[in-house]
CSV table of C-alpha atoms in Angstrom, one decimal:
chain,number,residue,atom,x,y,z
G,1,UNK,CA,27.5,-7.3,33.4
G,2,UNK,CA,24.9,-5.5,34.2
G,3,UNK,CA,24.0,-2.0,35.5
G,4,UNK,CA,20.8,-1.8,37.2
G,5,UNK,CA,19.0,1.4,38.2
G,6,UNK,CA,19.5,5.1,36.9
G,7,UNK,CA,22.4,5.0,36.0
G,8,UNK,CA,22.4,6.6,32.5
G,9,UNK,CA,19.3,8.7,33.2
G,10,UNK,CA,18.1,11.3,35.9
G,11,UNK,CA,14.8,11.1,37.6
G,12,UNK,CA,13.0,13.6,36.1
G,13,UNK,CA,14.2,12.5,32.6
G,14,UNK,CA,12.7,9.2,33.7
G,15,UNK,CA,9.6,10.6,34.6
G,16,UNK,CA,9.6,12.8,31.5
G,17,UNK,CA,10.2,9.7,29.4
G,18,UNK,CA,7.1,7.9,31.5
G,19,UNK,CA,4.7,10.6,30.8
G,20,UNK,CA,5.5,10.3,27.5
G,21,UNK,CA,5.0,6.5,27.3
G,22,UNK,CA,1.8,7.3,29.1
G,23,UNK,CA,-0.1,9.4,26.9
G,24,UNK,CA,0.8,7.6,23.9
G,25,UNK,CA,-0.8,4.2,25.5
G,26,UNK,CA,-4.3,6.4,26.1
G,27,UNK,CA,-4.0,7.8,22.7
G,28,UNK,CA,-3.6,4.2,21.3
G,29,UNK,CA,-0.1,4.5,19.8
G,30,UNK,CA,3.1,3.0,19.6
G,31,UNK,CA,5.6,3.6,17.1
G,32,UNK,CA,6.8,1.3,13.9
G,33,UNK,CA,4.8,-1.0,14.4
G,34,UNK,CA,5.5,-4.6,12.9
G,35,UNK,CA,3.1,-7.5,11.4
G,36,UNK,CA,3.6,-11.3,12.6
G,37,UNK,CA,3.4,-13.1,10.0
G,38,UNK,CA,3.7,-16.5,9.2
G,39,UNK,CA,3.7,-18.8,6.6
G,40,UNK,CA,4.0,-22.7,5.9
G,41,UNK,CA,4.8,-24.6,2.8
G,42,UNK,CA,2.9,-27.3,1.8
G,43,UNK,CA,4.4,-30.5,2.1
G,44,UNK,CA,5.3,-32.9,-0.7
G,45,UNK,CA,5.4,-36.6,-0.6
G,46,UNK,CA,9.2,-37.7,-0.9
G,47,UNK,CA,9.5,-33.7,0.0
G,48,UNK,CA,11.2,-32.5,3.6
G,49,UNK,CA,10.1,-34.6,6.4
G,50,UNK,CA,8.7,-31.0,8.1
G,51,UNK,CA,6.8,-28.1,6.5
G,52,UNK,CA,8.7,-25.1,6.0
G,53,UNK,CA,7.3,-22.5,8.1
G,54,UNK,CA,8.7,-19.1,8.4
G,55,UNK,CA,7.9,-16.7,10.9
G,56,UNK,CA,8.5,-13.2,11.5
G,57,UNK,CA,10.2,-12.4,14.7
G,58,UNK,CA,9.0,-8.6,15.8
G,59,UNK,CA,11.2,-6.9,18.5
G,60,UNK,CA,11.2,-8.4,21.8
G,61,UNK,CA,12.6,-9.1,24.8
G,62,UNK,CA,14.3,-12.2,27.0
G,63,UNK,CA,14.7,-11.4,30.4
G,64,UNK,CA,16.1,-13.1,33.6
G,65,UNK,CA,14.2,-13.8,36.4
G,66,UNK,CA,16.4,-11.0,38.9
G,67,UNK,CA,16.0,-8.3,35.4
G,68,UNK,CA,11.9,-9.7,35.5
G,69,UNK,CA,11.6,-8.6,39.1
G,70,UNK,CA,13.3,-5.5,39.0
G,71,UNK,CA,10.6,-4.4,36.4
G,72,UNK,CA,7.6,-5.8,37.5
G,73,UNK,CA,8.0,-5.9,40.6
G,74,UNK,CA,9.1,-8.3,43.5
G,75,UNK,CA,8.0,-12.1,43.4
G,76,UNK,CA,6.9,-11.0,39.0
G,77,UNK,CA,6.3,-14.2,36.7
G,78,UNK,CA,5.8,-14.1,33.3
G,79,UNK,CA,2.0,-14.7,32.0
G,80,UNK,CA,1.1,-16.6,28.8
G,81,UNK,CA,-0.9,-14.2,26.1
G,82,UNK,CA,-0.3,-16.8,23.4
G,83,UNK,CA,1.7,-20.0,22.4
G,84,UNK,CA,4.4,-19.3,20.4
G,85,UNK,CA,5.7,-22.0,17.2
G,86,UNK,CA,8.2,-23.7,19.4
G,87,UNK,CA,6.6,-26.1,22.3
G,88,UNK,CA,7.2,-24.4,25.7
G,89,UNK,CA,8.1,-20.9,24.3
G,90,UNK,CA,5.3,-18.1,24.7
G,91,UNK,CA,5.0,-14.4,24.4
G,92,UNK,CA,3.8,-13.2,27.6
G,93,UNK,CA,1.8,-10.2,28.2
G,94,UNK,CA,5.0,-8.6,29.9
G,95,UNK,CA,5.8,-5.3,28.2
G,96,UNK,CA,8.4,-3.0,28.3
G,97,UNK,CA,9.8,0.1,27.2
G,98,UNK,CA,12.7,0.3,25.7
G,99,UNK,CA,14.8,3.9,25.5
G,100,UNK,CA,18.0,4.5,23.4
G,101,UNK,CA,21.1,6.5,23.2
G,102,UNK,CA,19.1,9.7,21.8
G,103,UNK,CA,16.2,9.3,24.3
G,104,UNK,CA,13.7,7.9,21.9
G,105,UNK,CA,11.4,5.1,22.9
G,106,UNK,CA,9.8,2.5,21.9
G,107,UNK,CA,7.1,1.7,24.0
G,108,UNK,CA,5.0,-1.5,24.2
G,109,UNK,CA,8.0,-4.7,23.5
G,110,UNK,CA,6.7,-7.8,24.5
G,111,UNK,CA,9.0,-10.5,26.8
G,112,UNK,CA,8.7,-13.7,25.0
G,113,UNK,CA,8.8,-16.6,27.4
G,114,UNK,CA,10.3,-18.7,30.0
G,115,UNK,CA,13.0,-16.7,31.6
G,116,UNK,CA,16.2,-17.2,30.3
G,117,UNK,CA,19.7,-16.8,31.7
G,118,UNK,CA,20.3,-13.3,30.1
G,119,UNK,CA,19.0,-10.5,29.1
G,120,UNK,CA,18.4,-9.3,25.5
G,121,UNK,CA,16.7,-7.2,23.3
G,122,UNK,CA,16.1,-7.8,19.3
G,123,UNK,CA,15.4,-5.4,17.0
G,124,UNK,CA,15.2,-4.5,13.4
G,125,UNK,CA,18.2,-2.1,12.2
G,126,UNK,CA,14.9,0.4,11.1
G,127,UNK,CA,14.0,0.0,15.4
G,128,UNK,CA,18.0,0.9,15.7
G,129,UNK,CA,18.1,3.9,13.4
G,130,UNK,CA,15.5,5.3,15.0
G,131,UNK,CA,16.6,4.4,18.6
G,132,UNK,CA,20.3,5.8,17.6
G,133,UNK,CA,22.1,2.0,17.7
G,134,UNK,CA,24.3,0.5,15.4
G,135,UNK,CA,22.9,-3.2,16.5
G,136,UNK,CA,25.2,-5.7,15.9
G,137,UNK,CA,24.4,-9.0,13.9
G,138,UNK,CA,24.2,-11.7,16.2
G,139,UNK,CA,22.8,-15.1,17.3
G,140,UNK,CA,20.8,-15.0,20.6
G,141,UNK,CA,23.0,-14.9,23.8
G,142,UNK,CA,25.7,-13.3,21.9
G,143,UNK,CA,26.3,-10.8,23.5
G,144,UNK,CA,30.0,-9.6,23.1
G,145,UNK,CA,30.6,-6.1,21.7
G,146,UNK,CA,26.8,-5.3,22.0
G,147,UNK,CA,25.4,-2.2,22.9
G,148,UNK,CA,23.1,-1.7,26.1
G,149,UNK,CA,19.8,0.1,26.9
G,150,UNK,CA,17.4,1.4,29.3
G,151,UNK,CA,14.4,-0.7,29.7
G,152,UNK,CA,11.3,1.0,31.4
G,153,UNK,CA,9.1,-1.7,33.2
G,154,UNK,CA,5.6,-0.5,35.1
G,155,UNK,CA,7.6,-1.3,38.2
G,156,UNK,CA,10.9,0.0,38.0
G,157,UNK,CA,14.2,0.6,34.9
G,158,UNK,CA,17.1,-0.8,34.2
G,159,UNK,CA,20.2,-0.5,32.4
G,160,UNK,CA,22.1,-3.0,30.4
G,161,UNK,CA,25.8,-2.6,29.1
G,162,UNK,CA,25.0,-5.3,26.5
G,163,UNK,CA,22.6,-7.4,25.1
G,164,UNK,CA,20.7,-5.2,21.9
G,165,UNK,CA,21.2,-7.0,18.5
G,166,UNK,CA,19.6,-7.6,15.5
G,167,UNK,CA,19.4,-11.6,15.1
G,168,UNK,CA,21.0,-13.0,12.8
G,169,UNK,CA,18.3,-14.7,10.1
G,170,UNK,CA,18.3,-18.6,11.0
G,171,UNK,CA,16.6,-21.6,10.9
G,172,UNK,CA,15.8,-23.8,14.0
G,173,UNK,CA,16.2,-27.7,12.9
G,174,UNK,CA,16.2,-31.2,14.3
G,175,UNK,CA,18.0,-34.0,13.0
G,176,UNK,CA,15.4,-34.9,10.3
G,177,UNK,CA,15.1,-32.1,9.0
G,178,UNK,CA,20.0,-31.4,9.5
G,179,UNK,CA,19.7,-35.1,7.5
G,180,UNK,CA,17.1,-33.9,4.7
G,181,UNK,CA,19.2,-31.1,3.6
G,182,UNK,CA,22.6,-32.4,4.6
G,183,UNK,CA,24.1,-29.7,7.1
G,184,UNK,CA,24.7,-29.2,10.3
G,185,UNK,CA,24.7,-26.8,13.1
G,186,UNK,CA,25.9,-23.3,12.5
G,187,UNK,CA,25.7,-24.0,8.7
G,188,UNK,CA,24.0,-22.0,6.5
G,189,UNK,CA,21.2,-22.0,3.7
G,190,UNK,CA,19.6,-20.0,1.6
G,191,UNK,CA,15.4,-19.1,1.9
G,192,UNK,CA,13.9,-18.5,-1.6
G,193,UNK,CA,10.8,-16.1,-1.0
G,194,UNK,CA,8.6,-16.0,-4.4
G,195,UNK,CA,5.8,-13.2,-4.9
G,196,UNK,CA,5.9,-9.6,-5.8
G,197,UNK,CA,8.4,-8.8,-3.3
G,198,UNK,CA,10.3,-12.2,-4.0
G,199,UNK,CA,14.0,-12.4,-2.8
G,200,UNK,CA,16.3,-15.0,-2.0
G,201,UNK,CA,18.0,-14.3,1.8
G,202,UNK,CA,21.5,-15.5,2.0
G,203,UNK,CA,23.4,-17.2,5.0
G,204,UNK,CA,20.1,-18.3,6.8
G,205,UNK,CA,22.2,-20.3,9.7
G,206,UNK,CA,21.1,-23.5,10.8
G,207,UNK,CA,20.4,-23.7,14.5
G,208,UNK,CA,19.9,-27.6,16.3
G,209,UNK,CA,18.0,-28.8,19.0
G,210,UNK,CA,16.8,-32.2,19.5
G,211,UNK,CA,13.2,-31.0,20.3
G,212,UNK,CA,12.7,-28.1,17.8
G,213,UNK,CA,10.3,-27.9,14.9
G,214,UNK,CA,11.5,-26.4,11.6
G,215,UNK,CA,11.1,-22.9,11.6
G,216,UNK,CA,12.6,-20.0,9.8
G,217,UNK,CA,12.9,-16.9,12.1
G,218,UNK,CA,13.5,-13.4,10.2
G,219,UNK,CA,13.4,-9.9,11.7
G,220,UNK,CA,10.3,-7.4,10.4
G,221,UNK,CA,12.7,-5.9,7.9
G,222,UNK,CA,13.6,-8.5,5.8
G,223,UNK,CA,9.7,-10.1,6.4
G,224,UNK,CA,8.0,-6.5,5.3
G,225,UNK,CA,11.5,-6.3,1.9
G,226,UNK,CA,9.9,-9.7,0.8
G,227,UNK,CA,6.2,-9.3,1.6
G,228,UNK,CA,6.0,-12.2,3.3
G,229,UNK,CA,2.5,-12.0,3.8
G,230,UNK,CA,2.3,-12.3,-0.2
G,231,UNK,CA,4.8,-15.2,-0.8
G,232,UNK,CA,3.4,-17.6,-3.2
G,233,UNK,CA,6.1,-20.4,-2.7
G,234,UNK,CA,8.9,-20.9,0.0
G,235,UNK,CA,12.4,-22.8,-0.8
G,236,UNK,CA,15.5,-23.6,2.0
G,237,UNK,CA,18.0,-24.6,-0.6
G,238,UNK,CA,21.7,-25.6,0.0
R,1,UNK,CA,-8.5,13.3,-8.4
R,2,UNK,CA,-7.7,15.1,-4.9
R,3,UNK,CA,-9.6,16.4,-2.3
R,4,UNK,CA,-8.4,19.8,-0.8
R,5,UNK,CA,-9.0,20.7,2.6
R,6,UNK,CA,-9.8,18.8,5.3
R,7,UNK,CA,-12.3,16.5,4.1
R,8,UNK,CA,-11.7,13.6,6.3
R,9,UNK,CA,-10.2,15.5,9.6
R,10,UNK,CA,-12.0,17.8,11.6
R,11,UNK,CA,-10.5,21.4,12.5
R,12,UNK,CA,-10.1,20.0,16.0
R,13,UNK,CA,-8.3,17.0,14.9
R,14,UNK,CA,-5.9,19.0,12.9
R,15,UNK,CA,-4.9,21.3,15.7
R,16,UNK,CA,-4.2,18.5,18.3
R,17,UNK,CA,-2.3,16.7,15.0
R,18,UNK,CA,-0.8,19.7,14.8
R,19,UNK,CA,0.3,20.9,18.2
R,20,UNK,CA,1.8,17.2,18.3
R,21,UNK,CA,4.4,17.5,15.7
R,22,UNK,CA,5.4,20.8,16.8
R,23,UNK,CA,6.2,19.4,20.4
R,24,UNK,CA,7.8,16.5,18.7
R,25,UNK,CA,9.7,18.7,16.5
R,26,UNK,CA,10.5,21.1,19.7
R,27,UNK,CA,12.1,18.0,21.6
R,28,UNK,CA,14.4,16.6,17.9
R,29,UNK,CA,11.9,13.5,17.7
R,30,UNK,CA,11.3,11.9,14.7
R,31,UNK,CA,9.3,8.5,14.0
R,32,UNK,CA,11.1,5.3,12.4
R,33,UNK,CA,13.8,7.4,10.5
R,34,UNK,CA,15.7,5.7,7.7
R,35,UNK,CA,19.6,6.2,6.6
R,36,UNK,CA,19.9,7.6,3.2
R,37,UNK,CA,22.9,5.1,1.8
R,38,UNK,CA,24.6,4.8,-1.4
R,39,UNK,CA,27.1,1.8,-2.6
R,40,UNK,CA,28.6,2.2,-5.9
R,41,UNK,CA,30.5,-1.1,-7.3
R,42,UNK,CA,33.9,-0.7,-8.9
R,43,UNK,CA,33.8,-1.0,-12.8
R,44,UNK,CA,35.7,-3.5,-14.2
R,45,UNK,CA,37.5,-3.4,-17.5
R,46,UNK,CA,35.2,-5.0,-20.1
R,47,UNK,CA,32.6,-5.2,-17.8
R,48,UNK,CA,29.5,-2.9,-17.8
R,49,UNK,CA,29.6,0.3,-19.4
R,50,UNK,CA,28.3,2.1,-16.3
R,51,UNK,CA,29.3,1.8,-12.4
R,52,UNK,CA,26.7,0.3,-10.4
R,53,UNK,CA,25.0,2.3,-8.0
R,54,UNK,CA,22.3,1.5,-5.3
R,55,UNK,CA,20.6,3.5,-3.4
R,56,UNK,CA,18.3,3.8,-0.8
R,57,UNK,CA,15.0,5.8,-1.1
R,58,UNK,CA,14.1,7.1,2.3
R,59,UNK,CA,9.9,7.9,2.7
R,60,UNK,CA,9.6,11.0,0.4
R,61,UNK,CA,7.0,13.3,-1.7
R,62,UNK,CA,6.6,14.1,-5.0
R,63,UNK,CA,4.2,17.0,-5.4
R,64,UNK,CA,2.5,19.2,-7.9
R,65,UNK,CA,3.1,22.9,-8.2
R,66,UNK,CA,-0.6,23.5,-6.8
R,67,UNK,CA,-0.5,21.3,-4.3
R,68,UNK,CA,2.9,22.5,-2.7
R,69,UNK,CA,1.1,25.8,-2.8
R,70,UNK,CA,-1.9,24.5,-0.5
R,71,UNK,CA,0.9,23.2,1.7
R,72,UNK,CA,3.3,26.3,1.7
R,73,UNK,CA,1.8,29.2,0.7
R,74,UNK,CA,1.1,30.8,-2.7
R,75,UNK,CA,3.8,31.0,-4.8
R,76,UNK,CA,5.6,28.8,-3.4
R,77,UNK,CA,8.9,27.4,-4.9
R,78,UNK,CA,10.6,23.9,-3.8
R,79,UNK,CA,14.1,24.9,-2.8
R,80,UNK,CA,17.4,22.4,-3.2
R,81,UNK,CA,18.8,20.9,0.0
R,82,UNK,CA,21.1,18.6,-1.9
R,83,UNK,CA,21.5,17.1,-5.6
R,84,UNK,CA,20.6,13.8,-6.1
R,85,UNK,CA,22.4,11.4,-8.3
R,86,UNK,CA,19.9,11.6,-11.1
R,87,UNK,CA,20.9,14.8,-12.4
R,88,UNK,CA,18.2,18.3,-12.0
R,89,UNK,CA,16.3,15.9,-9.3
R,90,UNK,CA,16.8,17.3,-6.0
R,91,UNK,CA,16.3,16.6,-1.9
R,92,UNK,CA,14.3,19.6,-1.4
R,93,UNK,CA,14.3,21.8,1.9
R,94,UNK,CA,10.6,21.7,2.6
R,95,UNK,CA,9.2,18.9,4.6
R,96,UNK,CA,5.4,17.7,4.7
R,97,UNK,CA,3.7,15.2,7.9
R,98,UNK,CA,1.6,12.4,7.0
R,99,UNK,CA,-1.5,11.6,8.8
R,100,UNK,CA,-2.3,7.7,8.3
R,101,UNK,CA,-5.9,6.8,8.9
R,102,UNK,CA,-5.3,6.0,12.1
R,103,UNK,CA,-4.4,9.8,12.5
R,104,UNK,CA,-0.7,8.3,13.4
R,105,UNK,CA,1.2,10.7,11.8
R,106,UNK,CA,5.0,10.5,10.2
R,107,UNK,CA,6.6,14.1,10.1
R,108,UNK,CA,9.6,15.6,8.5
R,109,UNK,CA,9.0,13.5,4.7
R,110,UNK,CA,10.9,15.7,2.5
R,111,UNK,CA,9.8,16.7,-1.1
R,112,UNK,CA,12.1,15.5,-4.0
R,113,UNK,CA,12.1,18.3,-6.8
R,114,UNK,CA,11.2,19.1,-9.1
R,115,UNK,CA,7.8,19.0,-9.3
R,116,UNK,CA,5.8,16.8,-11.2
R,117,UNK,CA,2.6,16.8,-13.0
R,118,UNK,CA,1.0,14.1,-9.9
R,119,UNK,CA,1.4,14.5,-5.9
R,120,UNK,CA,2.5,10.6,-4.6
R,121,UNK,CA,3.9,9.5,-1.3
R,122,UNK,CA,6.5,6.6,-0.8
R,123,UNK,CA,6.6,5.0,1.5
R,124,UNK,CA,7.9,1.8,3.3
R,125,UNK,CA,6.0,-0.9,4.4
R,126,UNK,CA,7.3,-0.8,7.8
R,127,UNK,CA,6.1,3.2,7.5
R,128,UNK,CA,2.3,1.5,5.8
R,129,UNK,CA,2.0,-0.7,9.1
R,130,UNK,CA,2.9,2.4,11.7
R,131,UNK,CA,-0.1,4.5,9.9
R,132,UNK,CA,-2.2,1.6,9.1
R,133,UNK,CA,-1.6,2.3,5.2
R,134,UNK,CA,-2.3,-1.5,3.2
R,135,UNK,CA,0.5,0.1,0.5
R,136,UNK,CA,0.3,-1.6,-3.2
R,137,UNK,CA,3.6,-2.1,-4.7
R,138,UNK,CA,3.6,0.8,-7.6
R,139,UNK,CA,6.0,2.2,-10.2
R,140,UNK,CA,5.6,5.4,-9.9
R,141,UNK,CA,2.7,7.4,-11.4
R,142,UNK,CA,0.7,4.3,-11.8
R,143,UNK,CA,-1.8,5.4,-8.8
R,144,UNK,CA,-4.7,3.4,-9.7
R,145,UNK,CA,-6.4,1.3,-6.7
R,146,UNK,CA,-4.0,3.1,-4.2
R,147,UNK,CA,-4.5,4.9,-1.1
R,148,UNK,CA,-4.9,8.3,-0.2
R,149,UNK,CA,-3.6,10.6,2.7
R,150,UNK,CA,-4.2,13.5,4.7
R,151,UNK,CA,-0.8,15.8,4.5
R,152,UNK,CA,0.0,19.3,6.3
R,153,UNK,CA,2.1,21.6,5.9
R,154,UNK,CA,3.2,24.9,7.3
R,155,UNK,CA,0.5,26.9,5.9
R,156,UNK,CA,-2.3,24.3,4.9
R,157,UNK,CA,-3.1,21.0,5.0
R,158,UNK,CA,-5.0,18.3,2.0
R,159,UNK,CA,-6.4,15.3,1.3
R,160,UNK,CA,-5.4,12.8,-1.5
R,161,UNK,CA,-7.7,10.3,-2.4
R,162,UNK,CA,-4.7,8.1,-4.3
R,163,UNK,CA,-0.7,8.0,-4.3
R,164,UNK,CA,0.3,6.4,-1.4
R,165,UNK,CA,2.7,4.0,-2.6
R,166,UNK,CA,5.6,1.5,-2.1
R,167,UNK,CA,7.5,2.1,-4.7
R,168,UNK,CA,8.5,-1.1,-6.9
R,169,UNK,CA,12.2,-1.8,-7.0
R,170,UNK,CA,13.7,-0.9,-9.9
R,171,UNK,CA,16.7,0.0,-12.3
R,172,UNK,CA,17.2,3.2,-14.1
R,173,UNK,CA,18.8,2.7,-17.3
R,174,UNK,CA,20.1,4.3,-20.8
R,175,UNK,CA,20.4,2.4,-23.9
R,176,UNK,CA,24.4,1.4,-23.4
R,177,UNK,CA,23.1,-0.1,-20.2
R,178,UNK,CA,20.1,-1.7,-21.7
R,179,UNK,CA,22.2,-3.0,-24.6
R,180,UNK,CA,25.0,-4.4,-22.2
R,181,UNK,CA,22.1,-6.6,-19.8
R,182,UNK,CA,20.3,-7.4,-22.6
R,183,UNK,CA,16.9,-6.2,-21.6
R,184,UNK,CA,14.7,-3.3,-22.3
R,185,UNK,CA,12.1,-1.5,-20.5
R,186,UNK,CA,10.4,-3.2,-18.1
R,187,UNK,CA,11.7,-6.2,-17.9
R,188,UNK,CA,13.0,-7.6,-14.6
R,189,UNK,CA,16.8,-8.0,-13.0
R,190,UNK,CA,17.7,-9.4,-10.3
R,191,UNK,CA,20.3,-7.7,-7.9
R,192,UNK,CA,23.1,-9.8,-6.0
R,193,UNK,CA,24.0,-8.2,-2.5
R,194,UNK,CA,27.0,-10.0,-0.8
R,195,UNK,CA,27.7,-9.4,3.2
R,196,UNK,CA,26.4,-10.1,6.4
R,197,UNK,CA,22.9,-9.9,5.6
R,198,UNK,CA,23.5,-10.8,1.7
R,199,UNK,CA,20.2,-11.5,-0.4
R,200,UNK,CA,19.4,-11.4,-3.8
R,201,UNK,CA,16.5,-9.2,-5.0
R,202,UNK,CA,14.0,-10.9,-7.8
R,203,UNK,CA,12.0,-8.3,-9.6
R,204,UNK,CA,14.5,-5.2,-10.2
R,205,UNK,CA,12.3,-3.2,-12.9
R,206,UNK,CA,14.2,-1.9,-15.9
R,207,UNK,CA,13.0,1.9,-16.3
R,208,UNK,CA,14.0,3.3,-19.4
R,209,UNK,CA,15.1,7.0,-20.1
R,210,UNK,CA,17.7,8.3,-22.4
R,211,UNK,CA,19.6,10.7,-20.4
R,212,UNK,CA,19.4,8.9,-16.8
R,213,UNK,CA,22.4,7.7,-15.4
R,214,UNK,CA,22.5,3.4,-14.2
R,215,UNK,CA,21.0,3.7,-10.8
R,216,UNK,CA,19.0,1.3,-8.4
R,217,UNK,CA,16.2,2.3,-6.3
R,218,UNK,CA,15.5,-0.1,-3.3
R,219,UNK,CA,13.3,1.3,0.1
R,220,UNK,CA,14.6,1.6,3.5
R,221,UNK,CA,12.9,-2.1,4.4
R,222,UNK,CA,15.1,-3.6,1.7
R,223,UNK,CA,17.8,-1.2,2.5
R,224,UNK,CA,18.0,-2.5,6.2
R,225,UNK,CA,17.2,-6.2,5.3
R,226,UNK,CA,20.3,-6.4,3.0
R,227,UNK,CA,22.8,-3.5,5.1
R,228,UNK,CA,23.2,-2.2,2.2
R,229,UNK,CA,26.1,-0.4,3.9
R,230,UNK,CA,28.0,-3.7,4.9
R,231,UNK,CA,27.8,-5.2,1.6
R,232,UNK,CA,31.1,-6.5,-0.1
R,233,UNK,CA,29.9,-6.7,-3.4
R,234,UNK,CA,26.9,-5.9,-5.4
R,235,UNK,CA,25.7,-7.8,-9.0
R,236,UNK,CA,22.4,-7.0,-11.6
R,237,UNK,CA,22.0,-10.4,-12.8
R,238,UNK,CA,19.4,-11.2,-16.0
């Protein structure tokens, strides 16, 4: 499935692009840059059995082990910068550059952590306008009729016939929490967002596993079209 | 109000700022772009007395006749690229780059004509992240407690100390369409967008004016959030 190597780019447009990525790290710039934000409900007594938190997901990366090496370097594992929401699940200091269609970059896309089994990329649709993709809607591993990309690591570049999407808004539930609002997986619900910026997001699909906590996960387009930062009361409603 | 010149940027600065674009321009880059889209909902019989548009504002200028003439020479005239749907408002031809205070700079923001009696920039907040702009949500004109920028263009650059905005959602309405959604000037809608990414928008602004035609205004963040281009149906609701 997937292409490693130079295969959509010649060497000195690699290099080109690499100079590139260069001096905008030692002029301290990246481009659209996104805010992580986060933001729990309070809980109620008689209320959910979990507080509602939502969390902006910027882009990122998952990457197999073989993609991880091939980037970083032989023998490469992924280190922990931070703990992410979910137990087990990180974003690593691992980053990558990612170049589109057009030859634009974004430089600077963290891997979020463990390894998986594939390789993907998930962006917002402004990172894919500007990248020249048409990203596809799409719950992780997804991957049929997705475009590919060229990802620049500090160790070597790869090429991917599939794997970029925007995700699909969802919400990542146990069995309390399926039970409290009566659905199951690969329903959906809606996520009331009050504040200046208030909106209510549609088809927010529920997403089980035994040993998740709730969380909402959003891209940085819908968290910056309803200010998250500036909600004054969060609502998953049937 | 505004500071001409190049009050916070040194001469130095400017030229580096400068030469940048100019190879950016040279190689076809620009930063996070936005699509420009339009969805216009069928009118129904006894339904509303106007078809319901919604459109996207990309990032964009509004300037003063002095102003455009610090930015592209004396005498300067803003020339029409394309109508827009409000009629005598216009996409102009001339194009301004924003420096943020992080001296990240956005260029090619075009200038909607025809001037007006204040200079303001819109922007997203995706756009107010990448230049390290904390935007206030604004109708526009109202400029109090806003930011300021430094712009340049092709033959002079200037400083505002306010009109950085994002603009407020909002409505643009006539009477017949204030009469048929019983509301009047400044009250709020909300707007229904069915699809993919469906949401509905709280907080649509009415904005009266006798000779506008019924037209939404949403920025490229809620733009992308919704896909305004994939939606099936669109609703103002009171």
């Amino acid at each position: 499935m997937v292409a490693e190597g130079s295969r959509t780019l010649k060497r000195a447009e690699v290099e080109a692009l690499v100079r590139e990525v260069l001096t905008a790290r030692l002029r301290g710039e990246q481009p659209p840059a996104s805010r992580e934000r986060h933001a729990a409900a309070p809980r109620t007594p008689g209320g959910p059995p979990n507080p509602l938190v939502v969390n902006v997901s910027a882009r990122h990366m998952h990457v197999t082990p073989e993609h991880l090496e091939v980037l970083f370097g032989k023998g490469a594992k992924l280190t922990k910068l931070k703990d992410l929401y979910q137990q087990g699940e990180f974003a690593s200091e691992q980053r990558v550059t990612i170049v589109g269609p057009r030859q634009r970059i974004i430089p600077d896309v963290r891997i979020l952590g463990p390894t998986r089994n594939y390789t993907q990329i998930e962006l917002s649709y402004t990172d894919g306008v500007y990248l020249g993709l048409d990203l596809p809607l799409r719950i992780s591993g997804n991957h049929e009729d997705t475009p590919g990309c060229t990802i620049m690591g500090p160790k070597g570049a790869l090429t991917i016939d599939k794997g970029v999407i925007r995700a699909e808004r969802h919400v990542h539930m146990s069995n309390d929490d399926m039970a409290y609002y009566g659905v199951k997986d690969g329903d959906y619900l809606k996520l009331k967002i009050d504040g200046p910026c208030g909106l209510l997001f549609d088809r927010v699909k529920v997403r089980f596993h035994p040993k998740v906590v709730l969380e909402v996960h959003i891209d940085t387009d819908e968290g910056n079209a309803c200010d998250l930062e500036s909600a004054t009361h969060m609502e998953l409603i049937k």
